[in-house]
Amino acid sequence: MTKVLTKESIPLNKENKNFLIFNELSNKEHEQVVICSDPETELRAIIAIHNTTLGPALGGTRMWNYESEDAAMRDVLRLSRGMTYKSAISGLNLGGGKAVIIGDPHTEKTEALFRSFGRFVDGLGGRYITAEDVGMTEKEMEWIYSETKYVTGIPKALGGSGNPSPVTAYGVYMGVKACAKKAYGSDSLEGKKIALQGAGNVASYFARHASKEGAKLYICDIYEDKAKELAEEVGGELVDPDSIYGLDVDIFTPCALGGVINDDTMDQFKCDIIAGGANNVLDEEDKHGQMLLDKGIIYAPDYVINAGGIINIASELEGYNEERALQNAGNIYNTITDILDYSEEHGMPAHKASNALAEKRIETIGNIKNKYSSKANVSGRLGEVYKRFID
Ligand code: NAD
């Protein structure tokens, strides 16, 4: 049956203190939460499946030293919901899920713990497909993979897609171009001044695309050497991390941390566009999203413009092909254009426009699934399970 993401359709029972977990789940409209406990390996993990209308729930596993199980639960519910929206707006046939492992990623990693976790993932039969997230490395993902095939974003040597950063950066580049088209009537970055925060993986690949097209880059990183090296490579200028927000530039491209659009930085921005790869850049989504709209700054919602990463690992489910992944990430140009048009038409901040379009897709595609079909046309490593879920 089709699920529709509206709070009205879900009976809330906030007052009933005996049903705290179910109330919390129905509040954020989750389907399933799995608590994984294995005292032998000291595994304490939570897997949250938010919505599988479009397909199996895909989302990374995060290992973090949460101070309470409440904090871990809140994080996994929030992050899994975000994945539903990210996949939906990106045109993927995937739902939203996420997992958290409670523990110190520097001191509490063991092979047995991750293999135990892998078995819990396997037990879900493909309803949840995991990937690498904060606090995890290739090594742990390989341990998980030795217990379950429901893993994506695995190393190239194991037949996977490898490092997603080049595809993420290409998506960011195309998203920036879509914003330029909206702001200036042309999507060319030639002569555009871009303040680039961060000189890491995504930022470096992005800088190469933008400089090739003739953009002038102003680059910072808390590791000055890194920023200097990148600036030299792309003919950019090294700038101080504290001055990046107030530069007199056309475009600000955050590719480092979250929360950088906040009460302190808001008044410093002189740019026309904010579009970059970093996650959760709006410190307070509704407040700062609205402030950007009021200031007339075009904003590319972070979870849309940086979706190249998930687009890359999603390609793995159908049999990885880098060219196809890049092509799909290039479509972020059209997605951002649609969002900016919708935002303008409805006078709403871009992140809200994006959420509305994602919900619309879930609803309409959910509806067509009411009709019988003999197949979904997919093959590849996880083709069978993928097909089962998207049918
Ligand atoms: P990275 O670690 O390679 O690069 C981040 C860089 O930011 C580092 O060089 C770091 O020193 C720098 N940095 C940290 N704080 C800074 C500050 N205050 N000022 C300036 N520089 C600072 O990470 P990445 O893989 O390039 O990811 C960058 C961002 O994009 C992150 O927010 C990540 O969550 C997001 N993202 C990445 C991908 C991907 O495929 N790698 C996908 C989606 C989203």
Coordinates of N, CA, C and O in Angstrom, one line a residue, residues 80-198:
S80 N 18.2 8.9 9.1 CA 17.5 8.0 8.2 C 16.4 8.8 7.4 O 16.2 8.5 6.2
R81 N 15.8 9.7 8.1 CA 14.7 10.5 7.4 C 15.4 11.3 6.3 O 14.9 11.4 5.2
G82 N 16.5 11.9 6.6 CA 17.2 12.7 5.7 C 17.6 11.9 4.4 O 17.5 12.4 3.3
M83 N 17.9 10.6 4.6 CA 18.3 9.8 3.5 C 17.1 9.5 2.5 O 17.2 9.4 1.3
T84 N 15.9 9.4 3.1 CA 14.7 9.3 2.3 C 14.5 10.4 1.3 O 14.3 10.3 0.1
Y85 N 14.7 11.6 1.9 CA 14.6 12.8 1.0 C 15.7 12.9 0.0 O 15.5 13.3 -1.1
K86 N 16.9 12.6 0.4 CA 18.0 12.7 -0.5 C 17.9 11.8 -1.7 O 18.1 12.2 -2.8
S87 N 17.5 10.5 -1.4 CA 17.3 9.6 -2.5 C 16.2 10.0 -3.4 O 16.3 9.9 -4.6
A88 N 15.1 10.4 -2.8 CA 13.9 10.7 -3.5 C 14.1 11.9 -4.5 O 13.8 11.9 -5.7
I89 N 14.8 13.0 -4.0 CA 15.0 14.2 -4.8 C 16.0 13.9 -5.9 O 16.0 14.5 -6.9
S90 N 16.9 12.9 -5.6 CA 17.9 12.6 -6.6 C 17.5 11.6 -7.7 O 18.3 11.2 -8.5
G91 N 16.2 11.3 -7.6 CA 15.7 10.4 -8.6 C 16.1 8.9 -8.5 O 16.0 8.1 -9.4
L92 N 16.5 8.6 -7.3 CA 17.0 7.2 -7.1 C 15.8 6.3 -6.6 O 14.9 6.8 -6.0
N93 N 15.9 5.0 -7.0 CA 14.8 4.1 -6.5 C 15.3 3.5 -5.2 O 15.5 2.3 -5.1
L94 N 15.4 4.3 -4.2 CA 15.9 3.9 -2.9 C 15.1 4.6 -1.8 O 14.7 5.8 -2.0
G95 N 15.0 3.9 -0.7 CA 14.4 4.6 0.5 C 15.5 5.1 1.4 O 16.6 5.1 1.1
G96 N 15.0 5.5 2.6 CA 16.0 6.1 3.5 C 16.2 5.2 4.8 O 15.3 4.7 5.4
G97 N 17.5 5.0 5.1 CA 17.8 4.3 6.3 C 19.2 4.8 6.8 O 19.9 5.5 6.1
K98 N 19.5 4.3 8.0 CA 20.8 4.7 8.6 C 21.0 3.8 9.7 O 20.1 3.2 10.3
A99 N 22.3 3.6 10.1 CA 22.6 2.8 11.3 C 23.6 3.6 12.1 O 24.5 4.3 11.6
V100 N 23.5 3.4 13.4 CA 24.6 3.9 14.3 C 25.1 2.8 15.2 O 24.3 2.0 15.7
I101 N 26.4 2.8 15.4 CA 27.0 1.9 16.3 C 27.6 2.8 17.5 O 28.3 3.8 17.2
I102 N 27.2 2.4 18.7 CA 27.6 3.2 19.8 C 29.0 2.7 20.3 O 29.1 1.6 20.6
G103 N 29.9 3.7 20.3 CA 31.3 3.3 20.7 C 32.3 4.2 20.2 O 32.0 5.0 19.3
D104 N 33.5 4.2 20.8 CA 34.5 5.1 20.4 C 35.3 4.5 19.2 O 35.9 3.5 19.2
P105 N 35.2 5.3 18.0 CA 35.8 4.8 16.8 C 37.3 4.7 16.9 O 37.9 4.0 16.0
H106 N 37.9 5.3 17.9 CA 39.4 5.2 17.9 C 39.8 4.0 18.8 O 40.9 3.5 18.6
T107 N 39.0 3.6 19.7 CA 39.5 2.5 20.6 C 38.6 1.3 20.7 O 39.1 0.3 21.3
E108 N 37.4 1.3 20.1 CA 36.5 0.2 20.4 C 36.2 -0.6 19.1 O 35.2 -1.3 19.1
K109 N 37.0 -0.6 18.1 CA 36.8 -1.3 16.9 C 37.4 -2.7 17.0 O 38.6 -2.8 17.2
T110 N 36.6 -3.7 16.8 CA 37.1 -5.1 16.6 C 36.4 -5.8 15.5 O 35.3 -5.4 15.1
E111 N 37.1 -6.8 14.9 CA 36.6 -7.5 13.8 C 35.2 -8.1 14.2 O 34.2 -8.1 13.4
A112 N 35.2 -8.7 15.4 CA 34.0 -9.4 15.8 C 32.8 -8.5 15.9 O 31.7 -8.9 15.5
L113 N 33.0 -7.3 16.4 CA 31.9 -6.3 16.6 C 31.3 -6.0 15.2 O 30.1 -6.1 15.0
F114 N 32.1 -5.8 14.2 CA 31.6 -5.4 12.9 C 31.0 -6.6 12.2 O 30.0 -6.4 11.5
R115 N 31.6 -7.7 12.4 CA 31.0 -8.9 11.7 C 29.6 -9.2 12.4 O 28.7 -9.7 11.7
S116 N 29.5 -9.0 13.7 CA 28.3 -9.2 14.4 C 27.2 -8.2 13.8 O 26.1 -8.6 13.5
F117 N 27.7 -7.0 13.7 CA 26.7 -6.0 13.1 C 26.3 -6.4 11.7 O 25.1 -6.3 11.3
G118 N 27.2 -6.9 10.9 CA 26.9 -7.4 9.5 C 25.8 -8.4 9.5 O 25.0 -8.5 8.7
R119 N 25.8 -9.3 10.6 CA 24.8 -10.3 10.6 C 23.4 -9.7 10.9 O 22.4 -10.2 10.4
F120 N 23.4 -8.7 11.7 CA 22.1 -8.0 11.9 C 21.6 -7.4 10.7 O 20.4 -7.4 10.3
V121 N 22.5 -6.7 9.9 CA 22.1 -6.1 8.6 C 21.6 -7.2 7.7 O 20.5 -7.1 7.1
D122 N 22.3 -8.3 7.7 CA 21.9 -9.4 6.8 C 20.5 -9.9 7.2 O 19.7 -10.3 6.3
G123 N 20.2 -9.9 8.4 CA 18.9 -10.4 8.9 C 17.7 -9.6 8.4 O 16.6 -10.1 8.4
L124 N 18.0 -8.4 7.9 CA 16.9 -7.6 7.4 C 16.6 -7.9 5.9 O 15.7 -7.3 5.3
G125 N 17.4 -8.8 5.4 CA 17.1 -9.4 4.0 C 17.1 -8.4 2.9 O 16.4 -8.6 1.9
G126 N 17.8 -7.3 3.1 CA 17.9 -6.3 2.0 C 17.0 -5.1 2.2 O 17.0 -4.2 1.4
R127 N 16.1 -5.1 3.2 CA 15.3 -3.9 3.5 C 16.2 -2.7 3.8 O 15.8 -1.6 3.6
Y128 N 17.4 -3.0 4.4 CA 18.4 -2.0 4.7 C 19.7 -2.3 4.0 O 20.2 -3.5 4.2
I129 N 20.3 -1.4 3.3 CA 21.6 -1.6 2.7 C 22.5 -0.6 3.3 O 22.2 0.6 3.3
T130 N 23.6 -1.0 3.8 CA 24.5 -0.1 4.5 C 25.7 0.4 3.6 O 25.9 -0.1 2.5
A131 N 26.4 1.4 4.2 CA 27.5 2.0 3.5 C 28.4 2.7 4.5 O 28.1 2.7 5.7
E132 N 29.5 3.2 4.1 CA 30.4 3.9 5.0 C 30.0 5.3 5.5 O 29.4 6.0 4.6
D133 N 30.1 5.6 6.7 CA 29.8 6.9 7.2 C 30.8 7.4 8.2 O 31.9 6.7 8.4
V134 N 30.5 8.4 8.9 CA 31.5 9.0 9.9 C 32.0 7.9 10.9 O 31.2 7.1 11.4
G135 N 33.2 7.9 11.1 CA 33.8 7.0 12.1 C 34.1 5.6 11.6 O 34.6 4.7 12.3
M136 N 33.8 5.4 10.3 CA 34.1 4.1 9.7 C 35.2 4.2 8.6 O 35.3 5.3 8.0
T137 N 35.8 3.1 8.3 CA 36.8 3.1 7.2 C 36.5 1.8 6.4 O 35.7 1.0 6.7
E138 N 37.3 1.8 5.3 CA 37.1 0.6 4.4 C 37.3 -0.7 5.1 O 36.6 -1.7 4.8
K139 N 38.2 -0.7 6.1 CA 38.5 -2.0 6.8 C 37.2 -2.5 7.5 O 36.9 -3.7 7.3
E140 N 36.5 -1.7 8.2 CA 35.3 -2.1 8.9 C 34.2 -2.5 7.9 O 33.5 -3.5 8.1
M141 N 34.2 -1.8 6.8 CA 33.2 -2.1 5.8 C 33.4 -3.5 5.2 O 32.5 -4.2 4.9
E142 N 34.7 -3.8 5.1 CA 35.0 -5.2 4.6 C 34.6 -6.2 5.5 O 34.1 -7.3 5.2
W143 N 34.8 -6.0 6.8 CA 34.3 -6.9 7.9 C 32.8 -7.1 7.8 O 32.3 -8.3 7.8
I144 N 32.1 -6.0 7.6 CA 30.6 -6.1 7.5 C 30.3 -6.9 6.3 O 29.4 -7.8 6.3
Y145 N 31.0 -6.6 5.2 CA 30.7 -7.2 3.9 C 31.0 -8.7 3.9 O 30.4 -9.5 3.2
S146 N 31.9 -9.2 4.9 CA 32.1 -10.6 4.9 C 30.9 -11.4 5.5 O 30.9 -12.6 5.5
E147 N 30.0 -10.6 6.1 CA 28.8 -11.3 6.7 C 27.5 -11.0 6.0 O 26.5 -11.6 6.2
T148 N 27.5 -10.0 5.1 CA 26.3 -9.7 4.4 C 26.6 -9.0 3.0 O 27.6 -8.3 2.9
K149 N 25.8 -9.3 2.1 CA 26.0 -8.7 0.8 C 25.3 -7.3 0.7 O 25.4 -6.6 -0.3
Y150 N 24.5 -7.0 1.7 CA 23.8 -5.8 1.7 C 24.6 -4.6 2.1 O 24.3 -3.9 3.1
V151 N 25.7 -4.4 1.4 CA 26.6 -3.3 1.6 C 26.9 -2.7 0.3 O 27.1 -3.4 -0.7
T152 N 27.0 -1.4 0.3 CA 27.4 -0.7 -1.0 C 28.5 0.3 -0.7 O 28.8 0.6 0.5
G153 N 29.1 0.9 -1.7 CA 30.2 1.8 -1.5 C 31.5 1.0 -1.1 O 32.3 1.5 -0.4
I154 N 31.6 -0.2 -1.6 CA 32.7 -1.1 -1.2 C 33.9 -0.8 -2.2 O 33.7 -0.1 -3.2
P155 N 35.1 -1.1 -1.7 CA 36.3 -0.8 -2.6 C 36.2 -1.4 -4.0 O 35.6 -2.4 -4.2
K156 N 36.9 -0.7 -4.9 CA 37.0 -1.1 -6.3 C 37.5 -2.6 -6.4 O 37.0 -3.4 -7.2
A157 N 38.5 -2.9 -5.5 CA 39.1 -4.2 -5.5 C 38.1 -5.3 -5.2 O 38.3 -6.4 -5.6
L158 N 37.0 -5.0 -4.5 CA 36.0 -6.0 -4.3 C 34.8 -5.9 -5.2 O 33.7 -6.4 -5.0
G159 N 35.0 -5.1 -6.3 CA 34.0 -5.0 -7.3 C 33.0 -3.9 -7.0 O 32.0 -3.8 -7.6
G160 N 33.4 -3.0 -6.1 CA 32.5 -1.8 -5.8 C 32.9 -0.6 -6.5 O 33.7 -0.6 -7.5
S161 N 32.4 0.6 -6.0 CA 32.6 1.8 -6.7 C 33.8 2.7 -6.1 O 34.1 3.7 -6.7
G162 N 34.3 2.3 -5.0 CA 35.5 3.0 -4.5 C 35.1 4.4 -4.0 O 34.0 4.7 -3.6
N163 N 36.1 5.3 -4.0 CA 36.0 6.6 -3.4 C 35.0 7.5 -4.2 O 35.1 7.7 -5.4
P164 N 33.9 7.9 -3.5 CA 32.8 8.7 -4.2 C 33.2 10.1 -4.4 O 32.4 10.8 -5.2
S165 N 34.3 10.6 -3.9 CA 34.5 12.1 -3.9 C 34.5 12.7 -5.4 O 34.0 13.8 -5.6
P166 N 35.1 12.0 -6.4 CA 35.1 12.7 -7.7 C 33.7 12.8 -8.2 O 33.4 13.9 -8.9
V167 N 32.8 11.9 -7.9 CA 31.4 12.0 -8.4 C 30.7 13.0 -7.6 O 29.9 13.8 -8.2
T168 N 30.9 13.1 -6.3 CA 30.3 14.1 -5.5 C 30.7 15.5 -6.0 O 29.8 16.4 -6.2
A169 N 32.0 15.6 -6.3 CA 32.5 17.0 -6.7 C 31.9 17.4 -8.0 O 31.6 18.5 -8.3
Y170 N 31.8 16.4 -8.9 CA 31.2 16.7 -10.2 C 29.7 17.2 -10.1 O 29.3 18.1 -10.7
G171 N 29.0 16.5 -9.2 CA 27.6 16.9 -8.9 C 27.6 18.3 -8.3 O 26.7 19.1 -8.7
V172 N 28.5 18.6 -7.4 CA 28.6 20.0 -6.8 C 28.8 21.0 -7.9 O 28.2 22.1 -8.0
Y173 N 29.8 20.7 -8.8 CA 30.1 21.6 -9.9 C 28.9 21.9 -10.8 O 28.6 23.0 -11.1
M174 N 28.2 20.8 -11.1 CA 27.0 21.0 -12.0 C 25.9 21.8 -11.2 O 25.2 22.6 -11.8
G175 N 25.8 21.5 -9.9 CA 24.8 22.3 -9.1 C 25.2 23.7 -9.0 O 24.3 24.6 -9.1
V176 N 26.4 24.0 -8.9 CA 26.9 25.4 -8.9 C 26.6 26.1 -10.2 O 26.1 27.3 -10.3
K177 N 26.8 25.4 -11.3 CA 26.4 25.9 -12.6 C 24.9 26.2 -12.7 O 24.6 27.3 -13.3
A178 N 24.1 25.3 -12.2 CA 22.7 25.6 -12.3 C 22.3 26.8 -11.5 O 21.4 27.6 -11.9
C179 N 23.0 27.1 -10.4 CA 22.7 28.3 -9.6 C 23.2 29.5 -10.4 O 22.5 30.6 -10.3
A180 N 24.3 29.4 -11.1 CA 24.8 30.5 -11.8 C 23.8 30.9 -12.9 O 23.6 32.1 -13.2
K181 N 23.3 29.9 -13.5 CA 22.3 30.1 -14.6 C 21.1 30.9 -14.0 O 20.6 31.8 -14.7
K182 N 20.7 30.5 -12.9 CA 19.5 31.2 -12.2 C 19.9 32.6 -11.9 O 19.1 33.6 -12.1
A183 N 21.1 32.8 -11.4 CA 21.5 34.2 -10.9 C 21.9 35.1 -12.1 O 21.6 36.3 -12.0
Y184 N 22.6 34.5 -13.0 CA 23.2 35.4 -14.1 C 22.7 35.2 -15.5 O 23.1 35.9 -16.4
G185 N 21.8 34.2 -15.6 CA 21.3 33.9 -17.0 C 22.2 33.0 -17.8 O 21.8 32.6 -18.9
S186 N 23.4 32.8 -17.3 CA 24.3 31.9 -18.0 C 25.0 31.0 -17.0 O 25.3 31.4 -15.9
D187 N 25.2 29.7 -17.4 CA 25.8 28.8 -16.4 C 27.3 28.8 -16.5 O 27.9 28.0 -15.8
S188 N 27.9 29.6 -17.3 CA 29.3 29.6 -17.4 C 30.0 30.2 -16.1 O 29.5 31.2 -15.5
L189 N 31.0 29.5 -15.6 CA 31.7 30.0 -14.4 C 32.9 30.8 -14.8 O 33.7 31.3 -13.9
E190 N 33.1 31.1 -16.1 CA 34.3 31.9 -16.5 C 34.2 33.3 -15.9 O 33.2 34.0 -15.9
G191 N 35.3 33.6 -15.2 CA 35.4 34.9 -14.6 C 34.7 35.0 -13.3 O 34.8 36.1 -12.6
K192 N 34.0 34.0 -12.9 CA 33.3 34.1 -11.6 C 34.3 33.9 -10.4 O 35.2 33.1 -10.5
K193 N 34.1 34.7 -9.4 CA 34.9 34.5 -8.2 C 34.3 33.6 -7.2 O 33.1 33.8 -6.8
I194 N 35.0 32.5 -6.8 CA 34.4 31.5 -5.9 C 35.3 31.4 -4.6 O 36.5 31.2 -4.7
A195 N 34.6 31.5 -3.5 CA 35.3 31.3 -2.2 C 35.1 29.8 -1.8 O 34.0 29.4 -1.7
L196 N 36.2 29.1 -1.8 CA 36.1 27.7 -1.5 C 36.6 27.3 -0.1 O 37.7 27.5 0.2
Q197 N 35.6 26.9 0.7 CA 36.0 26.5 2.1 C 36.4 25.1 2.2 O 35.5 24.2 2.0
G198 N 37.6 24.8 2.5 CA 38.1 23.4 2.6 C 38.9 23.1 1.3 O 38.6 23.6 0.2

